[in-house]
Coordinates of C-alpha atoms in Angstrom, one line a residue:
M15 CA 17.8 19.0 24.3
G16 CA 17.3 15.8 24.2
M17 CA 14.7 12.1 24.1
D18 CA 13.3 11.0 27.5
R19 CA 13.4 7.4 28.3
N20 CA 9.9 7.7 27.1
T21 CA 10.2 9.3 23.9
V22 CA 12.6 6.3 23.2
I23 CA 9.7 4.0 24.2
G24 CA 7.1 5.7 22.3
F25 CA 9.4 5.2 19.2
V26 CA 10.6 1.7 19.8
L27 CA 6.5 1.4 20.1
I28 CA 5.7 2.5 17.0
G29 CA 8.5 0.3 15.5
L30 CA 7.5 -2.4 16.8
L31 CA 3.6 -2.3 16.0
L32 CA 4.3 -0.8 12.7
F33 CA 6.9 -4.4 12.0
G34 CA 4.0 -6.4 13.1
M35 CA 1.8 -5.1 10.4
F36 CA 4.5 -5.7 7.7
Y37 CA 5.2 -9.4 9.0
I38 CA 1.4 -9.7 9.2
N39 CA 0.5 -8.1 5.9
S40 CA 2.9 -10.4 4.3
K41 CA 3.9 -13.7 6.0
S42 CA 1.5 -14.8 8.5
R43 CA -1.4 -15.5 6.1
L44 CA 0.4 -16.8 3.4
A45 CA 2.0 -19.2 6.2
L46 CA -1.3 -20.7 6.7
E47 CA -2.7 -20.9 3.3
A48 CA 0.9 -22.9 3.0
E49 CA 0.7 -25.4 5.5
K50 CA -3.0 -26.2 4.1
K51 CA -1.5 -25.7 0.7
R52 CA 0.7 -29.4 2.1
V53 CA -2.6 -30.8 3.2
E54 CA -3.4 -30.4 0.3
D55 CA -1.0 -31.7 -1.8
S56 CA 0.1 -34.9 1.2
I57 CA -3.8 -36.1 0.1
A58 CA -3.0 -35.9 -3.4
A59 CA 0.2 -38.2 -3.5
T60 CA -1.2 -40.8 -1.9
K61 CA -4.5 -41.0 -5.6
P62 CA -3.4 -42.7 -8.0
K63 CA -1.4 -41.3 -10.9
I64 CA -2.7 -41.7 -14.4
D65 CA -0.9 -41.6 -17.3
P66 CA -1.6 -38.0 -19.5
A67 CA -2.0 -40.1 -23.4
I68 CA -4.9 -42.9 -21.4
A69 CA -6.6 -39.4 -20.1
R70 CA -6.4 -37.9 -23.2
L71 CA -8.3 -40.3 -25.0
D72 CA -10.3 -40.2 -22.2
S73 CA -10.9 -37.1 -21.8
L74 CA -10.8 -37.3 -26.5
K75 CA -13.9 -39.9 -26.1
R76 CA -16.1 -38.2 -23.6
D77 CA -16.1 -35.2 -25.3
S78 CA -17.1 -36.8 -28.8
I79 CA -19.6 -38.7 -26.8
R80 CA -21.5 -35.9 -25.6
Q81 CA -21.2 -33.6 -28.4
A82 CA -23.2 -36.1 -30.0
Q83 CA -26.1 -36.3 -27.1
S84 CA -25.3 -33.1 -27.0
P85 CA -29.0 -31.1 -25.9
V86 CA -27.1 -27.5 -27.3
Q87 CA -28.2 -28.8 -30.8
A88 CA -31.9 -27.8 -29.8
F89 CA -30.5 -24.1 -29.4
T90 CA -27.7 -24.2 -31.9
A91 CA -28.0 -23.6 -35.7
P92 CA -26.1 -27.3 -37.3
T93 CA -24.2 -25.0 -39.7
A94 CA -22.4 -22.6 -36.5
Q95 CA -18.9 -21.7 -35.9
E96 CA -17.5 -19.5 -33.4
E97 CA -16.6 -15.9 -34.3
M98 CA -15.2 -13.1 -32.6
L99 CA -16.8 -9.8 -32.1
K100 CA -14.5 -6.5 -31.2
V101 CA -16.4 -3.4 -29.1
E102 CA -14.1 -0.7 -27.8
N103 CA -14.5 3.2 -26.4
D104 CA -12.1 5.0 -25.0
V105 CA -10.9 3.2 -22.1
M106 CA -11.4 -1.2 -22.8
R107 CA -11.3 -3.6 -25.7
I108 CA -13.9 -6.1 -25.3
D109 CA -13.5 -9.6 -27.6
F110 CA -16.7 -11.5 -27.7
S111 CA -17.6 -15.0 -28.6
T112 CA -21.1 -16.3 -29.9
R113 CA -19.4 -19.3 -28.1
G114 CA -21.9 -18.7 -24.8
G115 CA -22.8 -15.0 -26.4
Q116 CA -19.9 -13.6 -23.6
P117 CA -16.7 -11.8 -23.5
R118 CA -13.4 -13.7 -23.8
R119 CA -10.5 -10.7 -23.4
V120 CA -10.7 -7.4 -22.4
E121 CA -8.0 -5.4 -22.5
L122 CA -7.2 -1.6 -21.1
K123 CA -6.3 0.8 -23.5
K124 CA -5.1 3.7 -20.6
F125 CA -2.5 1.3 -19.1
R126 CA 0.5 -0.8 -19.6
R127 CA 1.8 -3.9 -17.9
A128 CA 5.4 -3.6 -16.4
D129 CA 6.9 -4.5 -19.9
G130 CA 5.7 -2.2 -21.6
K131 CA 2.7 -4.7 -22.7
P132 CA -1.8 -3.2 -22.8
V133 CA -2.6 -4.7 -19.2
L134 CA -5.1 -7.3 -20.2
L135 CA -7.6 -8.4 -17.4
F136 CA -8.3 -11.7 -19.1
D137 CA -7.9 -13.1 -22.2
G138 CA -10.3 -16.2 -22.7
K139 CA -8.1 -19.6 -22.0
Y140 CA -9.7 -19.2 -18.3
H141 CA -12.6 -17.1 -18.9
R142 CA -16.1 -18.7 -19.1
F143 CA -19.4 -16.8 -18.4
S144 CA -22.4 -19.8 -18.2
Y145 CA -26.1 -20.9 -16.6
A146 CA -27.8 -24.1 -16.5
F147 CA -31.0 -24.5 -18.5
N148 CA -33.9 -26.9 -19.6
A149 CA -33.5 -27.7 -23.4
G150 CA -35.7 -30.3 -23.9
N151 CA -36.9 -34.0 -24.0
N152 CA -35.3 -34.2 -19.6
R153 CA -32.0 -33.0 -20.7
T154 CA -30.1 -29.7 -19.7
A155 CA -28.1 -27.1 -21.2
E156 CA -25.3 -24.8 -20.4
S157 CA -25.4 -21.4 -22.6
G158 CA -21.3 -21.7 -22.9
D159 CA -21.6 -24.1 -24.7
I160 CA -23.8 -22.7 -27.6
I161 CA -22.7 -20.3 -30.5
F162 CA -25.4 -17.8 -30.3
T163 CA -26.3 -15.1 -33.9
G164 CA -24.8 -12.3 -32.7
S165 CA -25.3 -8.6 -34.0
P166 CA -23.6 -6.2 -36.0
V167 CA -22.1 -3.4 -33.0
E168 CA -25.2 -0.4 -32.3
E169 CA -24.7 2.6 -31.0
D170 CA -27.7 4.9 -29.4
K171 CA -28.5 8.4 -29.0
D172 CA -26.0 9.1 -26.0
K173 CA -23.6 7.2 -28.3
N174 CA -23.9 4.2 -25.9
K175 CA -22.4 0.4 -27.6
I176 CA -25.2 -1.6 -27.9
I177 CA -24.7 -5.8 -29.2
R178 CA -26.3 -8.7 -28.7
F179 CA -26.4 -12.2 -28.7
R180 CA -29.8 -14.5 -28.9
A181 CA -30.1 -18.6 -29.6
T182 CA -33.2 -19.9 -30.1
D183 CA -34.9 -23.3 -30.5
S184 CA -37.6 -24.9 -32.2
A185 CA -41.1 -24.3 -30.0
G186 CA -39.5 -20.8 -29.9
K187 CA -37.9 -20.2 -26.6
S188 CA -34.8 -18.0 -26.5
L189 CA -32.1 -16.7 -24.8
L190 CA -30.8 -13.2 -25.8
H191 CA -27.4 -11.5 -24.1
E192 CA -27.9 -7.6 -24.3
Y193 CA -24.4 -6.3 -23.5
R194 CA -24.4 -1.9 -23.8
I195 CA -21.2 0.0 -23.6
R196 CA -20.5 3.5 -22.4
P197 CA -18.2 6.3 -23.9
N198 CA -15.3 6.5 -21.1
D199 CA -16.2 4.3 -18.6
Y200 CA -15.7 0.7 -17.1
M201 CA -18.8 -1.2 -16.0
I202 CA -21.4 -3.0 -19.0
D203 CA -24.6 -3.3 -19.0
L204 CA -25.7 -7.1 -19.6
N205 CA -29.2 -8.0 -19.3
L206 CA -29.7 -11.5 -20.0
Q207 CA -33.8 -12.1 -21.5
F208 CA -35.1 -15.0 -22.0
N209 CA -38.5 -16.1 -23.3
G210 CA -40.1 -18.9 -22.5
A211 CA -38.1 -18.8 -18.9
D212 CA -40.6 -21.0 -16.9
Q213 CA -40.1 -24.1 -19.0
L214 CA -35.7 -22.9 -19.4
F215 CA -35.7 -22.6 -16.0
T216 CA -36.6 -24.9 -12.6
Q217 CA -38.1 -23.4 -9.9
Q218 CA -37.9 -20.1 -11.3
Q219 CA -34.0 -19.9 -10.4
L220 CA -30.9 -18.9 -12.9
S221 CA -28.0 -21.0 -11.8
L222 CA -25.0 -19.1 -13.1
V223 CA -20.9 -20.3 -13.2
W224 CA -18.4 -17.5 -13.7
N225 CA -14.8 -19.1 -13.8
T226 CA -12.2 -16.3 -14.8
E227 CA -8.3 -15.2 -14.1
A228 CA -6.3 -12.4 -12.6
L229 CA -3.4 -12.3 -15.2
Q230 CA -0.1 -10.1 -14.0
N231 CA 0.2 -7.2 -15.2
E232 CA 3.0 -5.3 -12.2
Q233 CA 6.9 -5.8 -11.8
S234 CA 6.6 -8.9 -8.7
H235 CA 4.0 -11.7 -9.1
S236 CA 4.6 -13.0 -5.2
Y237 CA 4.0 -8.8 -3.9
E238 CA 0.7 -9.0 -6.6
I239 CA -0.6 -11.8 -4.8
T240 CA -0.2 -10.1 -1.6
Q241 CA -1.7 -7.1 -2.6
S242 CA -5.0 -9.1 -4.5
H243 CA -8.9 -9.7 -2.5
I244 CA -11.8 -11.1 -2.7
G245 CA -13.8 -8.6 -2.4
Y246 CA -17.7 -8.3 -1.7
V247 CA -21.2 -7.0 -0.8
T248 CA -23.7 -10.2 1.2
D249 CA -26.2 -8.7 3.9
G250 CA -24.9 -4.9 2.7
E251 CA -22.1 -5.1 4.1
F252 CA -18.4 -5.1 2.3
D253 CA -15.7 -7.7 3.0
F254 CA -13.0 -9.8 1.2
E255 CA -10.7 -12.3 1.6
Y256 CA -6.7 -12.4 1.2
V257 CA -6.4 -14.7 -2.1
G258 CA -3.0 -16.3 -0.1
T259 CA -2.4 -20.0 -1.9
G260 CA -5.9 -20.0 -2.8
D261 CA -8.9 -20.4 -0.4
E262 CA -12.9 -20.8 -0.7
K263 CA -16.0 -19.1 0.4
T264 CA -19.4 -19.0 0.4
F265 CA -22.6 -16.4 1.1
S266 CA -25.7 -17.7 2.4
K267 CA -27.4 -14.5 2.4
S268 CA -28.4 -12.0 -0.2
T269 CA -24.9 -10.6 -1.6
D270 CA -24.1 -7.5 -4.5
W271 CA -21.5 -8.6 -6.2
I272 CA -17.8 -10.4 -6.5
S273 CA -14.8 -9.0 -7.4
I274 CA -11.7 -10.3 -8.1
K275 CA -9.1 -7.7 -7.5
Q276 CA -5.3 -7.2 -8.1
Q277 CA -3.3 -4.9 -6.6
F278 CA -4.5 -2.0 -9.0
F279 CA -7.2 -3.5 -11.0
A280 CA -10.6 -5.3 -10.4
N281 CA -13.1 -8.1 -12.5
T282 CA -16.2 -7.8 -10.8
L283 CA -19.5 -9.2 -11.5
I284 CA -22.5 -7.7 -10.2
A285 CA -25.9 -8.7 -9.8
K286 CA -28.1 -6.3 -10.1
K287 CA -31.3 -8.0 -8.2
K288 CA -28.9 -9.2 -5.8
F289 CA -27.9 -13.3 -6.3
R290 CA -29.7 -15.7 -3.8
S291 CA -26.7 -17.7 -3.2
A292 CA -23.2 -17.9 -4.1
S293 CA -19.6 -19.9 -3.0
T294 CA -16.2 -18.7 -4.6
S295 CA -13.1 -20.9 -4.7
W296 CA -9.8 -20.0 -5.5
T297 CA -6.1 -21.3 -7.1
V298 CA -3.1 -19.9 -6.9
P299 CA -0.3 -21.1 -8.7
S300 CA 3.1 -21.7 -6.7
D301 CA 5.0 -21.3 -9.6
T302 CA 5.4 -17.8 -9.8
S303 CA 6.6 -17.5 -13.2
L304 CA 3.5 -17.7 -14.7
S305 CA 1.2 -14.8 -16.2
Y306 CA -1.2 -15.0 -14.3
L307 CA -2.0 -14.9 -11.0
L308 CA -5.3 -16.7 -9.5
H309 CA -8.0 -18.5 -10.8
A310 CA -11.3 -18.2 -9.6
N311 CA -14.1 -20.0 -9.9
T312 CA -17.7 -18.7 -8.5
Q313 CA -21.3 -20.2 -8.7
A314 CA -24.9 -17.8 -7.7
K315 CA -28.6 -18.3 -8.2
L316 CA -30.5 -15.5 -9.0
A317 CA -34.6 -15.4 -9.5
V318 CA -36.3 -15.5 -12.8
E319 CA -39.3 -14.5 -12.7
G320 CA -42.0 -14.6 -15.3
T321 CA -42.3 -16.2 -18.6
N322 CA -40.2 -13.5 -20.2
A323 CA -37.9 -12.7 -18.2
V324 CA -35.4 -10.3 -17.6
V325 CA -32.0 -10.5 -15.5
P326 CA -30.0 -7.4 -15.8
M327 CA -26.6 -7.7 -14.4
Q328 CA -23.0 -5.9 -14.9
F329 CA -19.2 -6.5 -15.5
Y330 CA -17.2 -4.0 -13.6
Y331 CA -13.2 -3.9 -15.6
G332 CA -11.3 -1.6 -14.7
P333 CA -9.0 0.0 -12.5
S334 CA -9.3 0.1 -8.5
D335 CA -9.6 4.0 -8.4
Y336 CA -11.3 4.9 -5.7
N337 CA -12.9 8.0 -7.1
I338 CA -13.6 5.9 -10.2
L339 CA -15.3 3.6 -7.5
K340 CA -17.4 5.8 -5.7
T341 CA -19.1 6.9 -8.5
Y342 CA -21.0 3.8 -9.3
Q343 CA -22.4 4.3 -5.9
N344 CA -22.3 0.4 -5.2
Q345 CA -19.4 0.0 -2.5
M346 CA -17.0 -1.2 -4.9
E347 CA -14.9 2.0 -3.2
N348 CA -14.3 -0.2 -1.1
I349 CA -11.8 -2.0 -2.5
V350 CA -9.6 -0.2 -2.4
P351 CA -7.8 -0.9 0.5
Y352 CA -6.9 2.2 2.7
G353 CA -7.1 1.0 5.9
N354 CA -7.6 -2.8 7.5
G355 CA -7.3 -4.7 10.3
I356 CA -6.2 -3.4 12.9
F357 CA -5.8 0.2 10.9
A358 CA -8.8 -0.4 9.7
F359 CA -10.1 3.1 10.6
V360 CA -7.1 5.1 9.2
K361 CA -9.2 4.8 5.5
Y362 CA -10.9 7.8 6.5
I363 CA -8.3 9.2 7.0
N364 CA -7.1 9.0 3.7
R365 CA -10.7 9.1 2.0
Y366 CA -11.2 12.2 3.5
F367 CA -8.2 14.0 4.2
L368 CA -5.0 12.5 2.2
L369 CA -6.8 11.8 -1.5
P370 CA -7.9 15.8 -1.5
V371 CA -4.7 17.5 -0.8
F372 CA -2.6 14.4 -3.3
D373 CA -5.8 15.2 -6.0
F374 CA -5.7 18.8 -5.7
L375 CA -1.5 18.5 -5.6
R376 CA -1.8 16.5 -8.8
Q377 CA -3.8 18.6 -11.1
H378 CA -1.3 21.4 -10.4
V379 CA 2.4 19.4 -10.8
A380 CA 3.6 17.3 -13.6
S381 CA 6.1 15.3 -10.9
M382 CA 4.4 12.4 -9.2
G383 CA 7.7 12.5 -7.0
I384 CA 7.7 16.5 -5.9
V385 CA 3.7 16.0 -5.2
V386 CA 4.8 12.8 -2.9
L387 CA 7.0 15.9 -1.0
L388 CA 4.8 18.2 -1.2
L389 CA 2.3 15.9 0.9
T390 CA 5.5 14.6 2.7
L391 CA 5.9 18.9 3.7
F392 CA 2.2 19.3 4.6
I393 CA 2.0 16.4 6.5
R394 CA 4.9 17.2 8.3
L395 CA 3.8 20.9 8.8
I396 CA 0.3 19.8 10.7
T397 CA 1.9 16.9 12.9
S398 CA 5.1 19.6 13.4
P399 CA 2.9 20.7 16.9
I400 CA 3.4 16.7 18.0
L401 CA 6.9 17.1 17.5
Y402 CA 6.9 19.7 19.2
K403 CA 5.4 19.0 22.8
S404 CA 8.0 15.7 21.9
Y405 CA 10.7 17.3 22.4
L406 CA 9.3 20.2 24.9
S407 CA 8.8 17.1 27.2
G408 CA 12.6 16.2 26.2
A409 CA 14.1 19.5 27.5
K410 CA 12.4 19.2 30.2
M411 CA 13.5 15.7 31.2
K412 CA 16.9 17.2 30.6
V413 CA 17.0 20.1 33.3
L414 CA 15.7 17.9 35.3
K415 CA 18.8 14.9 34.6
P416 CA 20.8 16.4 37.8
E417 CA 17.9 16.3 40.7
V418 CA 17.3 12.5 39.3
D419 CA 21.1 12.5 38.4
A420 CA 20.6 12.5 42.5
L421 CA 18.2 10.8 43.5
K422 CA 19.4 7.3 41.9
E423 CA 22.7 8.2 44.4
K424 CA 20.4 8.2 47.2
Y425 CA 18.0 5.6 46.5
K426 CA 21.1 3.4 45.1
D427 CA 19.5 -0.4 46.1
D428 CA 15.7 1.1 46.9
Q429 CA 13.9 1.2 43.5
Q430 CA 10.5 1.5 44.8
A431 CA 11.7 4.7 46.8
F432 CA 13.7 6.2 43.8
G433 CA 10.2 5.4 41.5
L434 CA 8.1 7.2 44.3
E435 CA 10.5 10.2 44.7
Q436 CA 11.4 10.8 40.7
M437 CA 7.2 11.2 40.7
K438 CA 6.9 14.0 43.4
L439 CA 10.1 15.7 41.2
W440 CA 8.4 15.2 37.9
R441 CA 4.2 16.4 39.7
S442 CA 6.4 19.4 41.9
A443 CA 8.2 20.2 38.3
G444 CA 5.0 20.1 35.9
V445 CA 6.7 17.7 34.1
N446 CA 4.3 15.0 32.6
P447 CA 6.0 11.4 32.5
L448 CA 4.6 10.6 29.7
G449 CA 4.6 13.5 27.8
G450 CA 7.4 12.5 24.8
C451 CA 5.5 9.3 24.4
I452 CA 2.3 10.0 24.1
P453 CA 3.0 12.7 20.8
A454 CA 5.0 9.5 19.2
L455 CA 2.3 7.6 19.5
L456 CA 0.4 9.8 18.1
Q457 CA 2.0 9.8 14.9
I458 CA 1.3 6.0 14.4
P459 CA -2.2 6.4 12.5
I460 CA 0.1 9.5 9.3
F461 CA 2.3 6.6 9.5
M462 CA -0.3 3.9 8.9
S463 CA -2.4 5.8 6.6
L464 CA 0.5 6.8 4.7
Y465 CA 1.1 3.3 4.0
F466 CA -1.5 2.0 3.3
F467 CA -2.2 5.1 0.3
F468 CA 0.9 5.2 -1.2
Q469 CA 0.6 0.9 -2.0
A470 CA -2.9 1.0 -3.1
N471 CA -3.2 4.6 -5.0
I472 CA -3.5 3.9 -8.7
D473 CA -2.1 7.3 -9.6
L474 CA 1.7 6.5 -8.7
R475 CA 1.3 3.8 -11.1
D476 CA 3.9 4.0 -13.7
K477 CA 5.5 6.9 -13.4
S478 CA 9.0 7.6 -13.1
F479 CA 10.9 10.2 -10.3
L480 CA 14.6 10.3 -10.4
W481 CA 15.9 6.7 -10.9
A482 CA 12.7 5.0 -9.9
T483 CA 10.8 4.0 -13.3
D484 CA 7.5 3.0 -11.7
L485 CA 6.8 5.4 -8.3
A486 CA 3.9 1.7 -7.6
A487 CA 6.9 -0.7 -7.1
Y488 CA 10.5 -0.9 -6.5
D489 CA 12.8 1.6 -7.3
S490 CA 16.1 -1.0 -8.5
I491 CA 19.7 -0.1 -9.3
A492 CA 21.0 -3.6 -8.8
H493 CA 20.1 -7.0 -9.3
L494 CA 21.7 -9.7 -7.6
P495 CA 22.0 -13.6 -8.7
F496 CA 20.6 -15.0 -5.3
K497 CA 17.6 -13.4 -2.6
I498 CA 18.4 -12.7 0.9
P499 CA 16.2 -13.6 3.6
F500 CA 13.4 -11.0 4.8
Y501 CA 15.5 -8.5 2.3
G502 CA 14.7 -9.9 -1.6
D503 CA 17.1 -10.1 -4.8
H504 CA 17.6 -6.5 -5.6
V505 CA 18.7 -3.1 -4.2
S506 CA 16.4 -0.5 -4.0
L507 CA 18.3 2.9 -3.2
F508 CA 15.1 4.5 -2.2
T509 CA 15.2 2.4 0.7
L510 CA 18.5 2.8 1.5
T511 CA 17.8 6.6 1.9
A512 CA 14.9 6.4 4.0
T513 CA 17.1 3.6 6.4
G514 CA 19.9 5.8 6.4
T515 CA 18.2 8.8 7.4
S516 CA 16.4 6.8 10.4
L517 CA 19.6 5.3 11.5
L518 CA 21.0 9.2 11.3
I519 CA 17.9 10.3 13.9
S520 CA 18.3 7.2 15.6
I521 CA 22.6 8.4 16.0
Y522 CA 21.3 12.5 17.1
S523 CA 18.8 11.2 19.4
M524 CA 20.9 8.7 21.4
S525 CA 23.3 11.0 21.5
N526 CA 20.8 13.8 23.7
M527 CA 19.3 11.2 25.4
Q528 CA 19.7 12.4 29.0
D529 CA 19.7 8.5 30.7
N530 CA 21.6 5.9 28.3
S531 CA 23.0 4.0 30.9
N532 CA 20.5 0.7 30.3
P533 CA 22.2 -1.2 27.9
L534 CA 18.9 -1.8 26.0
M535 CA 17.4 1.9 26.1
K536 CA 21.1 2.3 24.7
Y537 CA 21.1 -0.2 20.9
M538 CA 17.2 -0.1 20.7
P539 CA 16.4 3.1 18.9
Y540 CA 19.3 1.1 16.2
I541 CA 17.0 -1.2 15.5
F542 CA 13.7 -0.3 13.5
P543 CA 16.0 0.8 10.9
V544 CA 17.4 -2.2 10.4
I545 CA 14.4 -3.9 10.4
L546 CA 13.1 -0.6 7.7
L547 CA 16.0 -1.9 5.0
G548 CA 14.3 -5.3 4.9
V549 CA 10.6 -4.4 4.8
F550 CA 10.6 -1.7 2.5
N551 CA 12.9 -3.0 0.1
N552 CA 10.3 -4.5 -2.0
L553 CA 7.5 -2.1 -0.6
P554 CA 6.3 1.2 -3.8
S555 CA 8.9 3.7 -4.3
A556 CA 6.4 6.3 -3.6
L557 CA 6.4 4.9 0.1
T558 CA 10.5 4.9 0.7
W559 CA 10.4 8.6 -0.5
Y560 CA 8.0 9.9 1.1
Y561 CA 10.2 8.1 3.7
T562 CA 13.0 9.2 3.2
V563 CA 11.6 13.0 3.0
S564 CA 10.2 12.7 5.9
N565 CA 13.3 11.8 7.8
V566 CA 15.1 14.8 6.1
I567 CA 12.0 16.8 7.9
T568 CA 12.4 15.4 10.9
L569 CA 16.7 16.1 11.3
I570 CA 15.7 19.8 10.4
L571 CA 13.3 19.9 12.6
Q572 CA 15.3 18.4 15.1
F573 CA 18.0 21.0 14.9
V574 CA 16.2 24.0 14.9
I575 CA 13.3 23.9 17.8
Q576 CA 16.6 21.9 19.8
T577 CA 19.0 25.3 18.5
Y578 CA 16.1 28.5 17.9
I579 CA 12.2 27.4 19.5
I580 CA 13.3 25.6 22.4
D581 CA 15.1 27.8 25.4
H582 CA 16.5 25.5 28.0
D583 CA 16.7 29.1 30.5
K584 CA 13.1 30.1 30.2
I585 CA 12.0 26.1 31.2
L586 CA 14.1 26.1 33.9
A587 CA 11.9 29.5 34.9
K588 CA 9.0 28.1 34.3
M589 CA 9.7 24.9 36.0
D590 CA 11.2 26.4 39.5
E591 CA 8.0 29.3 39.1
Y592 CA 5.6 26.1 38.8
R593 CA 7.2 24.7 41.8
K594 CA 5.4 27.3 43.9
R595 CA 2.6 26.8 43.3
P596 CA 0.4 24.7 45.8
V597 CA 0.5 20.9 44.7
K598 CA -2.6 19.6 44.4
K599 CA -3.1 15.4 44.0
S600 CA -6.1 14.6 42.4
K601 CA -7.8 10.9 44.2
M602 CA -5.6 8.7 41.7
Q603 CA -2.0 10.4 42.6
E604 CA -3.3 10.0 46.4
R605 CA -3.9 5.6 45.8
I606 CA -0.9 4.8 43.6
E607 CA 1.5 7.2 46.1
A608 CA -0.5 5.0 49.1
M609 CA 0.6 1.8 47.3
Q610 CA 4.2 2.5 46.7
E611 CA 4.6 4.1 50.0
T612 CA 2.6 0.4 51.4
Q613 CA 5.5 -1.3 49.3
R614 CA 8.0 0.2 50.6
K615 CA 6.8 0.2 53.8
M616 CA 6.9 -4.1 53.8
Q617 CA 10.3 -3.9 51.7
E618 CA 11.4 -2.2 55.0
M619 CA 9.8 -4.5 57.4
K620 CA 11.7 -7.8 55.1
K621 CA 14.7 -6.5 55.6
K622 CA 14.9 -6.8 59.2
T623 CA 12.9 -9.7 59.2
G624 CA 15.4 -11.4 56.9
K625 CA 18.1 -9.9 59.8

């Protein structure tokens, strides 16, 4: 049994498609954003430079004037000082500040960063939740500047923890922020309650500002950025933007929520009655040594109805776990990138097939590396019929090789006539010329499903196996003192095993290929393993471990199918029997043959005319 040329073409097409996908994901969007950043830097360079010392004096002077004239004094007690109040449940700790009555720091208890420290979603240095309101005397104030009065933490009968922040003025108008933190839940309910809302807000509209950041929590700063998105649901439809090197997005229609999604965690602002309109801008540092991935600024408008108004909102501070997010029934599970772009359809394979199987296995097997191995065995088992059809097609082509060689010898200089006779030969023997190509292409959805699955599944995070300390990140057995283009500055052993086994498959396939006279076809199968070496070196070790196991299974299946399943004598006998049947041509076959015959006659006429 051997691989025919169409089978090789099929696998080469897979390689080209996958390489294109990898390249687009990791390079293209960053290149476009880099050009935008270059233009912005050029514009900034033309602006006059300001001495930092002078700028700081001017800033302090402005702040002193602002504080002297600030309308927030009407809602802040003269002796009020900022205080931090801590609230926690089973899964997170939140530090609230009385300045603005808002969260300033969120720590997730069940997760650790790559350096072993607790996962932080933000730490107060940039975070701000504020809205403008009428403070009297034709002046406006920002809630983020007011010192609220914080109440002691209460607990209701359902074990929900409640904390309130209140600010009032002498006329009786008040602002109240009521937070409700449920047990073992990453969602926080926030009710903004206003007494005298008709005087506090013009045109019954609240203008909200939400500044937040995404702190680095994974091993690779640059890779985590490529896996970070700005997700949102607007006009009932989910969409997202790659963070790139920074950008902005305006939502003119009603918007349910906006999320700053990192590789495995999300910081989401939800309007239970929808934002009337919103816009988000974000900046990404070019310095990968910094502790944060991006800063985001969101401005939104919400309806405030009545004199005593309530504006219900929510914050989600937690993992981008599909099973958790789906329970909220607000489309937030879509931020888990189980498939997008031209491969958006594979998210359904991941959600409704791979994820249930994976969850079943991890509930019964302690080692996550063994779970990946068992998942690989399961997938290869159900896809083995496709592989068998591909090998069977190769075996049929190998049986016909002597006859094909005879046709080549007969029509040495007439490729048109050779093609016509080869098609007749294949049809008479019952051989589909695409029999090797199509089964290979059918494996693309499965491979791409796993490509997205192993990058997005948070259950792999912080799970070790063999020498890999984190299956959700690349494994490294050596760090290089320099960076190699298209490869990186480390050596991933699972990448080497995946590349090595891919190379073995290529060598084995080429040794059984019946037509290796074409130099291009002879060397094309070796290109894909080389591409894998560069592409996979920075990808999660779970993916490269899967690919290693899958390749080993492929080699075993090739040997078993060739040695014990496919009988070349039986194939030849069946083909001879098929040839005895009356050949029925389809209309399409008749047209193709007629066109080929016409072209052959025209070429013969040209040769005669040329003589």
